Each structure stands twice: as structure tokens, then as C-alpha cells.
Coordinates of C-alpha atoms in Angstrom, one line a residue:
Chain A
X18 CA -26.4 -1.3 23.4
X19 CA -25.5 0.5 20.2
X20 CA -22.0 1.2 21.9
X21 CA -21.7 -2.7 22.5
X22 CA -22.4 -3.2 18.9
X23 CA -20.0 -0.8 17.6
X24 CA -17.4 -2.3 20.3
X25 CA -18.1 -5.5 18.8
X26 CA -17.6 -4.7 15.4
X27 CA -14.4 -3.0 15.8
X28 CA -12.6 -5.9 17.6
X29 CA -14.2 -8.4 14.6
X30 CA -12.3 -6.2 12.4
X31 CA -9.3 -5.7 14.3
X32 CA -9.1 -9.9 14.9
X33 CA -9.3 -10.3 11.2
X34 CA -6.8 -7.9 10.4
X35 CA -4.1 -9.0 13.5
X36 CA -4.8 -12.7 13.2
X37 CA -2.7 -13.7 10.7
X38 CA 0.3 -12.0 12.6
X39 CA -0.7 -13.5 15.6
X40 CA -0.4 -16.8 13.5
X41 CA 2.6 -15.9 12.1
X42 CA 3.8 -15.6 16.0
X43 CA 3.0 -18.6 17.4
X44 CA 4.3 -20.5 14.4
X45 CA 7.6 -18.9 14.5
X46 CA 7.6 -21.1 17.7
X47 CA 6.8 -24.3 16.4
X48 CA 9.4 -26.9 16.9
X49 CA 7.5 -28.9 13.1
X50 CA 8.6 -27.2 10.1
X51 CA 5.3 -27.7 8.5
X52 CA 3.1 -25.0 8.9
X53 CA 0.0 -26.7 9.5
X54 CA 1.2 -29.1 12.3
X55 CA 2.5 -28.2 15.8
X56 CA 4.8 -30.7 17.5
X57 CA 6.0 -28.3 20.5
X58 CA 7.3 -25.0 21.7
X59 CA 11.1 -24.0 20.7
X60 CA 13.3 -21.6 19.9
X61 CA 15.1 -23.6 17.4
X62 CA 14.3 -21.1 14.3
X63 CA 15.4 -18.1 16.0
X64 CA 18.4 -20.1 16.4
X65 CA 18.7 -21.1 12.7
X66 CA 18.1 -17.4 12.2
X67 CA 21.5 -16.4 13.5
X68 CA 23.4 -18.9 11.2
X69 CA 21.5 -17.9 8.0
X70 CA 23.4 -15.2 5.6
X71 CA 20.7 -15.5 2.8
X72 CA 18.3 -14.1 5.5
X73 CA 20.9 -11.9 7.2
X74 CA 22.0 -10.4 3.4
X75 CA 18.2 -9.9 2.8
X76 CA 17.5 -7.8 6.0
X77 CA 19.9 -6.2 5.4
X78 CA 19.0 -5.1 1.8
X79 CA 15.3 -4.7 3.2
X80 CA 16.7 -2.5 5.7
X81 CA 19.2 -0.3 3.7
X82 CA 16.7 0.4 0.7
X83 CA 13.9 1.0 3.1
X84 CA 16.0 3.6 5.2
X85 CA 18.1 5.4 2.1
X86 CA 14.8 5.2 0.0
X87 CA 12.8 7.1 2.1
X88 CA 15.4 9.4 3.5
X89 CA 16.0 10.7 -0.1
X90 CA 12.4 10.5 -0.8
X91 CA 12.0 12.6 2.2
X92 CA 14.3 15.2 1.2
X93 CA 13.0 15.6 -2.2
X94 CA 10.0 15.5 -1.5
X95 CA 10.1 18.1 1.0
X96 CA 11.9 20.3 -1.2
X97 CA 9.5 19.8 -3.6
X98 CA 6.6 20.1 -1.8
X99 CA 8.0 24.0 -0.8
X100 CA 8.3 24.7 -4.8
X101 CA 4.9 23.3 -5.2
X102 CA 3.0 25.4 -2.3
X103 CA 4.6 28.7 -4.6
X104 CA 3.3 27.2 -8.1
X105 CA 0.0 28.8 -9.6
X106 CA -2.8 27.4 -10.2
X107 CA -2.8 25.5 -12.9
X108 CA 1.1 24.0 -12.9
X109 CA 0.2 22.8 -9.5
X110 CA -2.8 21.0 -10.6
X111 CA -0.6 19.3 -13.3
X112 CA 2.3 18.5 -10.6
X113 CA -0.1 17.0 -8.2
X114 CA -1.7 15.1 -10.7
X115 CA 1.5 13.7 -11.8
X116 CA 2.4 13.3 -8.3
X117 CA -0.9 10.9 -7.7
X118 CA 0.2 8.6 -10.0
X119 CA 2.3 6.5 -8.8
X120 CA -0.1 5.9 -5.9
X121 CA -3.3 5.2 -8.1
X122 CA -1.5 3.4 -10.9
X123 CA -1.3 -0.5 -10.6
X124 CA 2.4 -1.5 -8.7
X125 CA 2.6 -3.7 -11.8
X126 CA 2.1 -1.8 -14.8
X127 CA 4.5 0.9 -12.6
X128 CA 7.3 -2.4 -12.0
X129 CA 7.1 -3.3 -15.5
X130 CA 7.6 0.2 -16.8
X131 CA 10.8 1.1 -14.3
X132 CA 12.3 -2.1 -15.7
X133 CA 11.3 -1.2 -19.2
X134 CA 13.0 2.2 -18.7
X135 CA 16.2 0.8 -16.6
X136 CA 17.1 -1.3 -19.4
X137 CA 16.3 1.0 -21.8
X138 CA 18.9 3.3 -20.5
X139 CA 21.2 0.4 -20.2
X140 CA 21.5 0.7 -15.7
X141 CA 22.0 -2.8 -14.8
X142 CA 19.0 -4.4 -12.6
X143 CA 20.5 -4.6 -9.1
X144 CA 20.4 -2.5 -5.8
X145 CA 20.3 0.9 -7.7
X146 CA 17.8 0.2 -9.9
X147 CA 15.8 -1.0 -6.2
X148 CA 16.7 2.2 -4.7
X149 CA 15.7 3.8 -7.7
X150 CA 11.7 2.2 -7.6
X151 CA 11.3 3.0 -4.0
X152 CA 12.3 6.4 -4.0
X153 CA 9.8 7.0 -6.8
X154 CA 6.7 5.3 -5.5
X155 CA 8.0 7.0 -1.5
X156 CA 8.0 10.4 -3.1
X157 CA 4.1 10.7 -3.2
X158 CA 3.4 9.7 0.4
X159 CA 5.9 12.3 1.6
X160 CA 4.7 14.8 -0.6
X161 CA 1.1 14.2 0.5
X162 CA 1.9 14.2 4.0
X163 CA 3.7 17.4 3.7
X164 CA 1.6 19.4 1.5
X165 CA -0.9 19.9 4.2
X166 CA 1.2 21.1 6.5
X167 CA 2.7 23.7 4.5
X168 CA -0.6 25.1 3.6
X169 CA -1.6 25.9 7.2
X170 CA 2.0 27.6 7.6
X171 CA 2.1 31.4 7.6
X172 CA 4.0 32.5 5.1
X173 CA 4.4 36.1 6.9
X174 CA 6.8 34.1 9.8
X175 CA 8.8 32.9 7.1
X176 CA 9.2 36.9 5.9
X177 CA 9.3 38.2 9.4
X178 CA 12.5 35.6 9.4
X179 CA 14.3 37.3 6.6
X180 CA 13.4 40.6 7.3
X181 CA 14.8 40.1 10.1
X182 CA 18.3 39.1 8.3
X183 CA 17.7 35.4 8.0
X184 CA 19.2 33.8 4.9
X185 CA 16.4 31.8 3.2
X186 CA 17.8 28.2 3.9
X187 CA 18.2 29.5 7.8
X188 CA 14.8 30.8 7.9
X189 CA 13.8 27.5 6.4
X190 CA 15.4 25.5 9.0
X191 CA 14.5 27.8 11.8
X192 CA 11.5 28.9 11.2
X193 CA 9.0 26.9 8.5
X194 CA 11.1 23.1 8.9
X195 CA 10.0 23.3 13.0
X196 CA 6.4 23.9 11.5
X197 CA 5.8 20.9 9.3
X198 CA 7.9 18.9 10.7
X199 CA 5.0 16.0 12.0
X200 CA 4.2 16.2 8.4
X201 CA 8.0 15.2 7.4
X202 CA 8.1 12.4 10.4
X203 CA 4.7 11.0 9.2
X204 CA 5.6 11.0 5.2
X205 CA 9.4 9.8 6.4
X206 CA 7.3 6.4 8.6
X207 CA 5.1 6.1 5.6
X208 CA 7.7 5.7 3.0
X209 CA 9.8 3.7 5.1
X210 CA 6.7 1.4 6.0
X211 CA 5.7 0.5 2.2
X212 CA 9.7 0.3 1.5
X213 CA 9.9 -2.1 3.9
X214 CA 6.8 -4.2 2.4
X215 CA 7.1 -3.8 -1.0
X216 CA 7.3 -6.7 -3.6
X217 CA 6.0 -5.8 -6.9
X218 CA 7.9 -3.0 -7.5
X219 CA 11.5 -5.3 -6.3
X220 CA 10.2 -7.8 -8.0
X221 CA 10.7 -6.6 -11.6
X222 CA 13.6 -4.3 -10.7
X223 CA 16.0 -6.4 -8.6
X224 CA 17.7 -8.4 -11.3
X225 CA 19.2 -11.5 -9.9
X226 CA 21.8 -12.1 -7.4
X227 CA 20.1 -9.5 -4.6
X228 CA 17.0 -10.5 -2.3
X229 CA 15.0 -8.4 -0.4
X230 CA 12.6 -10.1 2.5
X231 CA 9.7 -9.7 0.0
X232 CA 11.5 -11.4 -3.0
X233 CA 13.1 -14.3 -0.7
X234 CA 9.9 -15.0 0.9
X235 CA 8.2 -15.0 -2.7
X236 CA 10.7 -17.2 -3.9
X237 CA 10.6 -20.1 -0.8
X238 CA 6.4 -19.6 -1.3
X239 CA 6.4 -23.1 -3.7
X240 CA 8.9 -25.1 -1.4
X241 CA 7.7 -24.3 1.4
X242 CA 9.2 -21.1 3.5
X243 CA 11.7 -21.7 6.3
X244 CA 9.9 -20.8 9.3
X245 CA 13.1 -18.9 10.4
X246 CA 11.8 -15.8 8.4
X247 CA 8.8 -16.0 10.5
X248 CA 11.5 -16.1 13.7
X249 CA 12.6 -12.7 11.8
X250 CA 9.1 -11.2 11.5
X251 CA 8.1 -12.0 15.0
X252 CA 11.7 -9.4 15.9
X253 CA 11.0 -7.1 13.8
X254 CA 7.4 -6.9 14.5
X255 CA 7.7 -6.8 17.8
X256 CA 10.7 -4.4 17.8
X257 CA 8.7 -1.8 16.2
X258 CA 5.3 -2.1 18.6
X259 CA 8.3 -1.4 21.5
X260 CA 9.6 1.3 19.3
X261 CA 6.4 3.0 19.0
X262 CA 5.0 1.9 22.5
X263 CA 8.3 4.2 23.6
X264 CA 8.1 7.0 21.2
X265 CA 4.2 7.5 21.9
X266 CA 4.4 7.9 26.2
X267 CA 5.5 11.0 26.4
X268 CA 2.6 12.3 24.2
X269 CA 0.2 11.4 26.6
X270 CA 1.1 12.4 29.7
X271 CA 1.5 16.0 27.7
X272 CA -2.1 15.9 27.2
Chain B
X15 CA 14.7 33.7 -5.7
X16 CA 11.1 32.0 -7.1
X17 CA 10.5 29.3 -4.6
X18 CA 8.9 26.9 -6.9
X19 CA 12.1 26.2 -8.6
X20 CA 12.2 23.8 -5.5
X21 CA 10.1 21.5 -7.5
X22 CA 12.1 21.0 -10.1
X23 CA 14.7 18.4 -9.2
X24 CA 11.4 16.5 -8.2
X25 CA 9.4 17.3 -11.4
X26 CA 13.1 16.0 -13.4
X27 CA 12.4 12.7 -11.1
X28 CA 9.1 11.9 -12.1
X29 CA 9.9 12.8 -15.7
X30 CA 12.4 10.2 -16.2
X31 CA 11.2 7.5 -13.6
X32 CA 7.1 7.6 -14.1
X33 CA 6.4 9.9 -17.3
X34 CA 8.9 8.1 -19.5
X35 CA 8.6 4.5 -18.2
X36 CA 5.0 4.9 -18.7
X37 CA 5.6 6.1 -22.4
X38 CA 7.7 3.1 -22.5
X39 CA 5.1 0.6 -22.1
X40 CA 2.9 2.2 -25.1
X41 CA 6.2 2.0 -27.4
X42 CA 6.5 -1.4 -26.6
X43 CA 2.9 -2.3 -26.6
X44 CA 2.0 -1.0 -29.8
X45 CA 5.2 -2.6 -31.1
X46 CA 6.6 -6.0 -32.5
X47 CA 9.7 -7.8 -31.5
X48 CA 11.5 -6.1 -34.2
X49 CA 10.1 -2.5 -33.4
X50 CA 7.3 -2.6 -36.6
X51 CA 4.1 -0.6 -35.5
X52 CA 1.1 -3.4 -34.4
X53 CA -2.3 -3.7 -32.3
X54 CA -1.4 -7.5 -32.0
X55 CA 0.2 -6.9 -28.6
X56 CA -3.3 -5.4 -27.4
X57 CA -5.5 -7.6 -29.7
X58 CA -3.8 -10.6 -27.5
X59 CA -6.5 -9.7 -24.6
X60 CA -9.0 -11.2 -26.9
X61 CA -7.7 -15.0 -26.9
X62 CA -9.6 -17.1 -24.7
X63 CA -6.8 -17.7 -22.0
X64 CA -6.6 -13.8 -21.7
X65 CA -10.0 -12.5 -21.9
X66 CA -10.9 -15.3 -19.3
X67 CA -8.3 -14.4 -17.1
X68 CA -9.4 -10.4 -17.9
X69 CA -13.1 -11.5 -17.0
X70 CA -11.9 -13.3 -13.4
X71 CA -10.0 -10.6 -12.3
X72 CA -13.0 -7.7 -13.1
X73 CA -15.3 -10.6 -11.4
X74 CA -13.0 -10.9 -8.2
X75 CA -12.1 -7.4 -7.8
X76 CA -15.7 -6.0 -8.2
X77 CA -16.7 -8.2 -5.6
X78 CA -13.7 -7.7 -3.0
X79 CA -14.7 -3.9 -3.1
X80 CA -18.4 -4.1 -2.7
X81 CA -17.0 -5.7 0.2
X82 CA -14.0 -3.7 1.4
X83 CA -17.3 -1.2 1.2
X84 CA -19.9 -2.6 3.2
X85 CA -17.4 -3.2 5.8
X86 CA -15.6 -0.2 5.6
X87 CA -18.5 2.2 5.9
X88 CA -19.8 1.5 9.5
X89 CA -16.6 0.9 10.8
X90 CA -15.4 4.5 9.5
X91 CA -18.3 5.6 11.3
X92 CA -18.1 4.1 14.4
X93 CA -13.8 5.7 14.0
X94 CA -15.1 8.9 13.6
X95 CA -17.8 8.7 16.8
X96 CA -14.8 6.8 19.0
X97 CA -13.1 10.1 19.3
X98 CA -9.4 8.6 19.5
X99 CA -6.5 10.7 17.8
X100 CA -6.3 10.5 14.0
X101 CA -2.7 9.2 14.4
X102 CA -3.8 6.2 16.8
X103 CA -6.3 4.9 14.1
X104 CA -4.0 5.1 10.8
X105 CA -1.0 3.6 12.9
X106 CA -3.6 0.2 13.6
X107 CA -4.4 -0.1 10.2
X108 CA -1.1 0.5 8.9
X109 CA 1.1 -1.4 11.9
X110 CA 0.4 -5.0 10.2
X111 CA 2.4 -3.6 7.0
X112 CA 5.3 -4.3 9.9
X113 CA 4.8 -8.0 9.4
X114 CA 5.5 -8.8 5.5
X115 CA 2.9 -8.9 3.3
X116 CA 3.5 -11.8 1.5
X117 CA 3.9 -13.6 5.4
X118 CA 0.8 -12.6 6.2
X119 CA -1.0 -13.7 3.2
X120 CA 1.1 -17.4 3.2
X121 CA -0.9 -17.0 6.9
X122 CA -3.9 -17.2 6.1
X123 CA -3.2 -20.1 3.7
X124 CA -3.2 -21.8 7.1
X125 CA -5.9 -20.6 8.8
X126 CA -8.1 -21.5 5.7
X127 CA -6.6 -25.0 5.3
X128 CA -8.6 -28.1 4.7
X129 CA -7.1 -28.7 8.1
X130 CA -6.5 -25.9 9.3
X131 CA -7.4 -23.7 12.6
X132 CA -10.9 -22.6 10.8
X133 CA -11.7 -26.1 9.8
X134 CA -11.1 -27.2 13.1
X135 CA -13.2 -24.3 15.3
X136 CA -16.0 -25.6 13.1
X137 CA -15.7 -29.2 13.0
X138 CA -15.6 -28.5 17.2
X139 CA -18.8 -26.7 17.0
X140 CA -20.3 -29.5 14.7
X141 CA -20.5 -27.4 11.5
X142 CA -19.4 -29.3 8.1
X143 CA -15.7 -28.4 7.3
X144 CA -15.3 -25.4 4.4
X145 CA -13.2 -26.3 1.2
X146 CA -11.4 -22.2 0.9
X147 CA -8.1 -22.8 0.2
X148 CA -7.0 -22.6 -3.7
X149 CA -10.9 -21.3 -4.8
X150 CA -11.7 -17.8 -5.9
X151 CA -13.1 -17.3 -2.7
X152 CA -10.1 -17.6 -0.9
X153 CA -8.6 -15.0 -3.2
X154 CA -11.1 -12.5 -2.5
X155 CA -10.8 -13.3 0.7
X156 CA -6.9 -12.2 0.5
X157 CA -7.9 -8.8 -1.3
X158 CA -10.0 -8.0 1.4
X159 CA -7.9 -8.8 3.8
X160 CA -4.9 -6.8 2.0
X161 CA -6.8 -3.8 0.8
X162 CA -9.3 -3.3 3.6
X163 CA -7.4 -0.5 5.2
X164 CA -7.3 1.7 1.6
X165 CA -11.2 1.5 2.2
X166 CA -11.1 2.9 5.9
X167 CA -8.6 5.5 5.8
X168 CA -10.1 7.5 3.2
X169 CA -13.8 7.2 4.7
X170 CA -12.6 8.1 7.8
X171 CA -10.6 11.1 6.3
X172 CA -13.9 12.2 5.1
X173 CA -16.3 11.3 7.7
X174 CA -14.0 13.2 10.5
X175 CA -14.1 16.0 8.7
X176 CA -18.0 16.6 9.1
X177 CA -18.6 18.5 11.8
X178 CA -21.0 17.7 14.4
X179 CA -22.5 21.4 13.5
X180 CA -23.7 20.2 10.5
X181 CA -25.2 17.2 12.0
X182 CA -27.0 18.9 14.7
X183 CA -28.2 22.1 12.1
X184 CA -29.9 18.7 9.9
X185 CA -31.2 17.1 13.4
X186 CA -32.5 20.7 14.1
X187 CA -34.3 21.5 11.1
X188 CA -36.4 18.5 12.0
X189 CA -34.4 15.4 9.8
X190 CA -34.4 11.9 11.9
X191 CA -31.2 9.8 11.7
X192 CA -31.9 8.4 8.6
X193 CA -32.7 11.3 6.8
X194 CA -29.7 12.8 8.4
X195 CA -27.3 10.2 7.3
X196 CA -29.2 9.9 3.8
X197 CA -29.4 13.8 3.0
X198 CA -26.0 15.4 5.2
X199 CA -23.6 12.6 5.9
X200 CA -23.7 10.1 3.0
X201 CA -23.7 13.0 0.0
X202 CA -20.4 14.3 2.1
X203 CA -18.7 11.4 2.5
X204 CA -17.9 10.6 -1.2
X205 CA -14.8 12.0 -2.0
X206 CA -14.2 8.9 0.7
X207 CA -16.0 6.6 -1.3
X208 CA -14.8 7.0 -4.6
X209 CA -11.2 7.4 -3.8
X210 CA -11.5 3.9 -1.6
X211 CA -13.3 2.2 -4.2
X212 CA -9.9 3.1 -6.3
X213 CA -7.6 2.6 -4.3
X214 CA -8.9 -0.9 -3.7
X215 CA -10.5 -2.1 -7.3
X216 CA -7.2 -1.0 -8.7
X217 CA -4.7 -3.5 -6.7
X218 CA -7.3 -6.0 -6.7
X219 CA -7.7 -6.2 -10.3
X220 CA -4.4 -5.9 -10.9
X221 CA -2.6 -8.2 -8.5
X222 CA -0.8 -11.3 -9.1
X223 CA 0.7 -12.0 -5.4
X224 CA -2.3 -13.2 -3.8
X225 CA -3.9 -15.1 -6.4
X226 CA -0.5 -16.8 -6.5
X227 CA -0.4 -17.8 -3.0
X228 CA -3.8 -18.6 -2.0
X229 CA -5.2 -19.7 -5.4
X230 CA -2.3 -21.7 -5.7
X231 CA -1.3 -21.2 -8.6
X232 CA -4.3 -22.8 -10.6
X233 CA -6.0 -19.6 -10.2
X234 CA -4.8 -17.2 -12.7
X235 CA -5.2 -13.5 -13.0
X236 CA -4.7 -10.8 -15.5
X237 CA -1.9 -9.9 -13.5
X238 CA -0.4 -13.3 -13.4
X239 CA -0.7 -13.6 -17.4
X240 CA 1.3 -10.0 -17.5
X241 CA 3.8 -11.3 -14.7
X242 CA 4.4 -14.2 -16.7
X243 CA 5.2 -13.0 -20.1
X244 CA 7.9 -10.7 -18.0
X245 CA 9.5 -13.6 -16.0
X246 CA 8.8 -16.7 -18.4
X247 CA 8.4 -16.1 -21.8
X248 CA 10.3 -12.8 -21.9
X249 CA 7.7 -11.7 -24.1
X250 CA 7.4 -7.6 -23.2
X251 CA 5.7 -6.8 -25.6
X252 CA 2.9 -9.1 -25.0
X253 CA 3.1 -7.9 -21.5
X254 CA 3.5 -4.4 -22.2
X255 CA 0.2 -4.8 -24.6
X256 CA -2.0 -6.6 -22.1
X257 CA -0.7 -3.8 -19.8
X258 CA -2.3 -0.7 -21.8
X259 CA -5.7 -2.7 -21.6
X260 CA -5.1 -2.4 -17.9
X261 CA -4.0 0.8 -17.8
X262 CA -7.4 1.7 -19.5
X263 CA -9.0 0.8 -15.8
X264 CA -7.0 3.2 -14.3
X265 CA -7.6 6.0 -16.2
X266 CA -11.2 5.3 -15.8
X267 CA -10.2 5.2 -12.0
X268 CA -8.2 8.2 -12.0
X269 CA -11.2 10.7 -13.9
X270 CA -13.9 9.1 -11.1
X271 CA -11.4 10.7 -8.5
X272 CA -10.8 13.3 -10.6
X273 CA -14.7 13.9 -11.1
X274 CA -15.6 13.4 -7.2
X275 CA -12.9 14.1 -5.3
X276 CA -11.4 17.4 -6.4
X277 CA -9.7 18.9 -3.3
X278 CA -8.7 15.2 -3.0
X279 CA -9.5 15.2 0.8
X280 CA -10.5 11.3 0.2
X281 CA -6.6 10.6 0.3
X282 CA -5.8 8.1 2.2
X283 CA -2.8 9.1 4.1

């Protein structure tokens, strides 16, 4: 009984937080462009997906700052994270402090300052300045993902590695990168992931003349939003569940 | 070599891209157009359109969490009993992010429609239709909806933390499942608590996306007034004033993490 209730629960939850992509799926098939009417099954928006460049220009954008963002935030941040593990005390209090700000702060008081700080230093609001917001809000995801790891790492391998004649970036690479690496992975998907859905921050960093997903989508919200970008959700959704359906098998038959 | 030189091209990043932009916002706040020192920027948060605006979003936001809360809780429970892998149960919760945020809240616009799939499941069981869309309710309804997952993911940091050891020495010693949960489980659990009470009061208060979209626009926000004086009426300093009264909820928000979560295990990722 008590299993059955907790069973129940669960999938409530779980059908209140898929439904709205199962919506989004179904409507992406919708011959009507009206959201709230359905006139018959077709493909035409995947088809006016292919001829669209404002959509194809923003993917591509999306895509670009997600993957540069958090490959850079990744690097940094793992390089940081190493420098961190060696502070004292009390400078490593501070750092993670700063460090949690960016995550606890409001995305809007954080947009408005980068574009407060962006013009102040005269960078033109564009892709840079984009690039520029994600790697700073990615950095704290991969540096909290990473941190962990490193503290369960031995330090005495890492010696062993240069006693053993080693220079430090090849006893980094051989010996301590192989040990926190599903920490680097996980903070690399995480950054990606809230590159990928981010608004606020594009939003008041973007300028004009670039679009992102987010800021396209926000923009066709009043006149209604081409039911072609729900075509392109549906793909890229559905991609990634294949992705991650792929990358995970091996896992399990391991265990 | 000393290692923690490492963190300083990072520490030089967050210097110049969070320290300074923040700093930013109090030059402009506390100034005038023409760079005189004034309070009016912050004063604004007192005239009726702001302070109302102020109120709705505290109102809103409160009651989102409490909710984000009650349903959080057992389900972080019933997480930490289900035994699958930590990875399985942060991908579910964080897979939708996948589908855009802003496509997923235009969603549920339809779902809650006068005519929409809702309406229509209970006009077919013979209930009287509900008016949600462009109401308060169907605002909270969207922060739940977005900022449910920041609730879970820290409780069930938390919560799988506790051993069963610890719950078996408390059955042990003669304390029923109440007392158990009351005395052992609850009192550990909140690190968890506090840091997903943050991590969703914080966007909910603050947000101006989903009041946007499924308040219609009628609705507005403290984060909407902010948004506007950036996008309409150019106004930063207005924006950057009405910004340090926010920031005043944060801070509060960051010294109750600070307080109860020190080792900050109530992180959510």
C-alpha cells in the first residue's frame, strides 16, 4: 500500500513536470497554426523548419554559445577548482562564497549588472558579450561539480606521479584528470544544459541584431510563436533522450 | 610551484564579470542621470505602482515555495527510499531544461486555457470550467512548475545522505516513525530545506518571464517594473535602484544559507 502511494505520487509529479513537453510534441504536429485548435496530423512545420534562417541562425547561436560557453567554463573552472582545493582556510571560504553567487543571485539583477559593466567598458552588446554571461554564470556549476571530486582524490598519487619523474601538467593529466573526470563530464552537461535554456541573462546582454532560441521565442510570445520552433524542440528533445538513452547502456550491463 | 595560483585566472573572472558589475548597480542606483549622489532611485520602490508590484511578487513567491515545499518533501523521501542512482534522478528533473523554458511555459498557457485540454477533462467529467489563465494563480502555478526541481534536488542531496544507521540506532532506542522522522530525519534534513527555499523564493520573486507569459501581461511583477525601465524607458538608474531593494532579499537569502547550511551539502547539483 504505502509503496502504491509513493508510486502514485511520483508519476503525479513526473506528469506535471513532462506534460507540457508532451504538449509541446503533439502540437509541433498540428496541421492549425493556433495552438489551441487541432485540425489534423502533418509534418508541414518540420518542413517550414528547413526553409527558416531566423530559426536556423538562432540554433545555431544557441548551439555555439552553449558548447564554447561551457567548454571554457569547463576549463577554468577546473583549473580553478585545483587552486582552490590548495587555498587555506579562510581565502577558500571567501572564493567559494564568491563563487555561490552567481547561482543564488537573481538572473536579473546578474543580466542587468553584465550589461551595466559591458557598456561601461565600452564592448559592444553582441555575441561576445553573450559568450561572456554564460561563461560566468557556467563557471559555478562546474566548479561545484568538481570540487567534490577533488576532495576525495589522494593527493599522495598525484606525488607518487612526480616522484616518479612526472612533470606536473603530465601527472595532472595522467593521474588526478582520470580521477575527477565524472565530476568534469557532469559540471561540462550542466553548463551546457542552462547555456542552452537561458534567457535572462541573453536577454540583457545580446544587443540587437543576434537571436538565440530563448530570445526569438520571447520575442514571437505576443504574436503568436511559429509552431515551427516547436518542430525544432520536438528534434532536439528527442535527439538528446537518444543521446543519453545511448551513452547510458553500457553502464548497466557493467553493473 | 603553489597550486592555488590555479585560481587566479578564475578569481580575475569573477572580479571583473560579478564583483564589479555588481558594484555597478550600486553606482548607478545611488546615482542620478547626471552622476549627482541620490536615494531617489531607491526611494522609487515606495510609489504606489512599485510597492504594489513589490508586495505581489513577495505575496506570489511566498506562496509558490510553501508549495514547491510541501511537495518537494515527500517526494525527496520517497527518491531517497527508491534506491535508483543519484545520476538517474537529477537527469529527470533536469532533462525538461532540454525543451526551452520559455516553450514549456507558452505550454501550459494551453493546457490552462479557457478552452483548453484542462477545461475540457473537466467539463467531460461534469465539473464547472476554471478561469486560470492571466490570474495570479496561473503565475504561481508557472513558478512551481519552473522551480520545483531546485526544491527536490537539494532535499534529496540531504535526505540520501542520512544513513539508514542512524535511522535504525533512533528506531532502536525505542522512537516510533514519527518521533523518528521529527527528532533524526527532519533536524538533518535542513541544510536541504533552507538552500531549496532559496534557490526557489529567489527566482520566483524575482522573475519577469513567467508573469509575462501566463499573466499576460496585465500581471506585473517587481521584476517586470525593473525589466521595463531597462528595455522601455532606458531608465537604469531607476532600474538599477529598484534593483538594490531586491538585492536586499538575497542577501537575506544568502546569510540563511550561510547560517544553516555551512558545509553547503544542500547544493543542488
Amino acid at each position: 500500500m504505502k509503496k502504491f502511494l509513493s508510486s502514485t505520487y511520483m508519476a503525479i509529479i513526473l506528469l506535471f513536470m513532462y506534460i507540457p513537453i508532451v504538449a509541446l510534441i503533439i502540437l509541433s504536429f498540428n496541421s492549425s497554426k493556433y495552438m489551441s485548435t487541432w485540425t489534423g496530423f502533418s509534418f508541414r512545420w518540420y518542413g517550414q523548419l528547413l526553409s527558416s534562417t531566423i530559426i536556423k541562425d538562432a540554433l545555431r547561436n544557441t548551439l555555439i554559445i552553449a558548447f564554447l560557453s561551457a567548454t571554457i567554463a569547463t576549463i577554468l573552472g577546473t583549473v580553478a577548482s585545483i587552486g582552490i582545493n590548495n587555498m587555506k582556510k579562510m581565502p577558500k571560504t571567501i572564493t567559494m562564497g564568491i563563487t555561490n553567487i552567481p547561482m543564488l543571485n537573481a538572473e536579473i539583477v546578474t543580466a542587468i549588472s553584465l550589461m551595466l559593466v559591458f557598456i561601461a567598458i565600452g564592448l559592444k552588446l553582441g555575441f561576445l558579450t553573450i559568450l561572456i554571461g554564460h561563461i560566468t554564470f557556467n563557471l559555478p556549476y562546474v566548479i561545484l561539480s568538481v570540487m567534490p571530486r577533488l576532495k576525495q582524490t589522494e593527493i599522495s598519487t598525484y606525488e607518487a606521479a612526480l616522484d616518479l619523474g612526472a612533470s606536473p601538467f603530465k601527472a595532472f593529466m595522467k593521474v588526478v584528470l582520470p580521477d575527477i573526470m565524472p565530476g568534469v563530464t557532469s559540471g561540462f552537461l550542466l553548463a551546457f544544459t542552462m547555456s542552452l535554456d537561458d534567457f535572462v541573462i541573453t536577454h540583457f546582454t545580446k544587443g540587437s541584431g543576434i537571436n538565440t532560441l530563448s530570445t526569438l521565442i520571447y520575442s514571437e510570445v505576443r504574436k503568436g510563436i511559429k509552431p515551427s520552433l516547436y518542430a525544432l524542440s520536438t528534434i532536439m528533445f528527442i535527439t538528446v533522450i537518444i543521446i543519453l538513452f545511448i551513452a547510458n547502456k553500457p553502464k548497466k550491463s557493467e553493473q | 610551484m603553489n597550486r592555488k595560483f590555479l585560481s587566479f585566472p578564475y578569481l580575475i573572472w569573477m572580479a571583473g564579470f560579478t564583483l564589479i558589475p555588481l558594484l555597478l548597480i550600486f553606482y548607478y542606483g545611488l546615482t542620478d542621470r547626471a552622476g549627482g549622489f541620490t536615494l531617489d532611485n531607491v526611494k522609487a520602490i515606495s510609489s504606489p505602482e512599485c510597492i504594489q508590484a513589490l508586495l505581489r511578487s513577495l505575496k506570489l513567491s511566498c506562496i509558490s515555495t510553501v508549495i514547491c515545499l510541501i511537495l518537494a518533501y515527500p517526494l525527496a523521501m520517497i527518491l531517497k527510499h527508491s534506491k535508483s542512482r543519484n545520476s538517474f534522478i537529477v537527469f529527470i528533473f533536469i532533462l525538461p531544461m532540454w525543451m526551452n523554458f520559455l516553450l514549456r511555459t507558452m505550454a501550459w498557457q494551453v493546457l490552462l486555457d479557457k478552452n483548453g485540454v484542462i477545461n475540457n477533462i473537466l467539463s467531460f467529467i461534469g465539473l464547472p470550467s476554471l478561469n486560470m489563465i492571466n490570474t495570479t494563480s496561473a503565475i504561481v502555478f508557472g513558478m512551481v512548475y519552473n522551480f520545483l526541481p531546485f526544491m527536490v534536488l537539494p532535499m534529496y542531496n540531504v535526505l540520501s545522505k542520512i544513513s539508514d544507521d542512524t535511522i535504525e540506532a533512533a528506531h532502536d532506542l525505542g522512537a516510533n516513525a514519527f518521533q523518528t522522522f521529527i527528532k533524526v530525519i527532519l533536524p538533518l534534513s535542513v541544510p536541504g530545506i533552507v538552500s531549496g527555499i532559496t534557490m526557489v523564493f529567489v527566482p520566483a520573486l524575482t522573475t519577469f518571464v513567467i508573469s509575462d507569459i501566463l499573466g499576460g501581461g496585465m500581471i506585473l511583477l517587481i521584476g517586470n517594473v525593473i525589466e521595463q525601465e531597462f528595455t522601455f524607458s532606458n531608465n537604469w538608474n531607476l532600474g538599477s535602484g529598484l534593483s538594490l531593494v531586491l538585492m536586499i532579499f538575497i542577501i537575506i537569502s544568502m546569510i540563511m544559507i550561510a547560517i544553516f547550511d555551512k558545509d553547503g551539502e544542500g547544493t543542488v547539483f
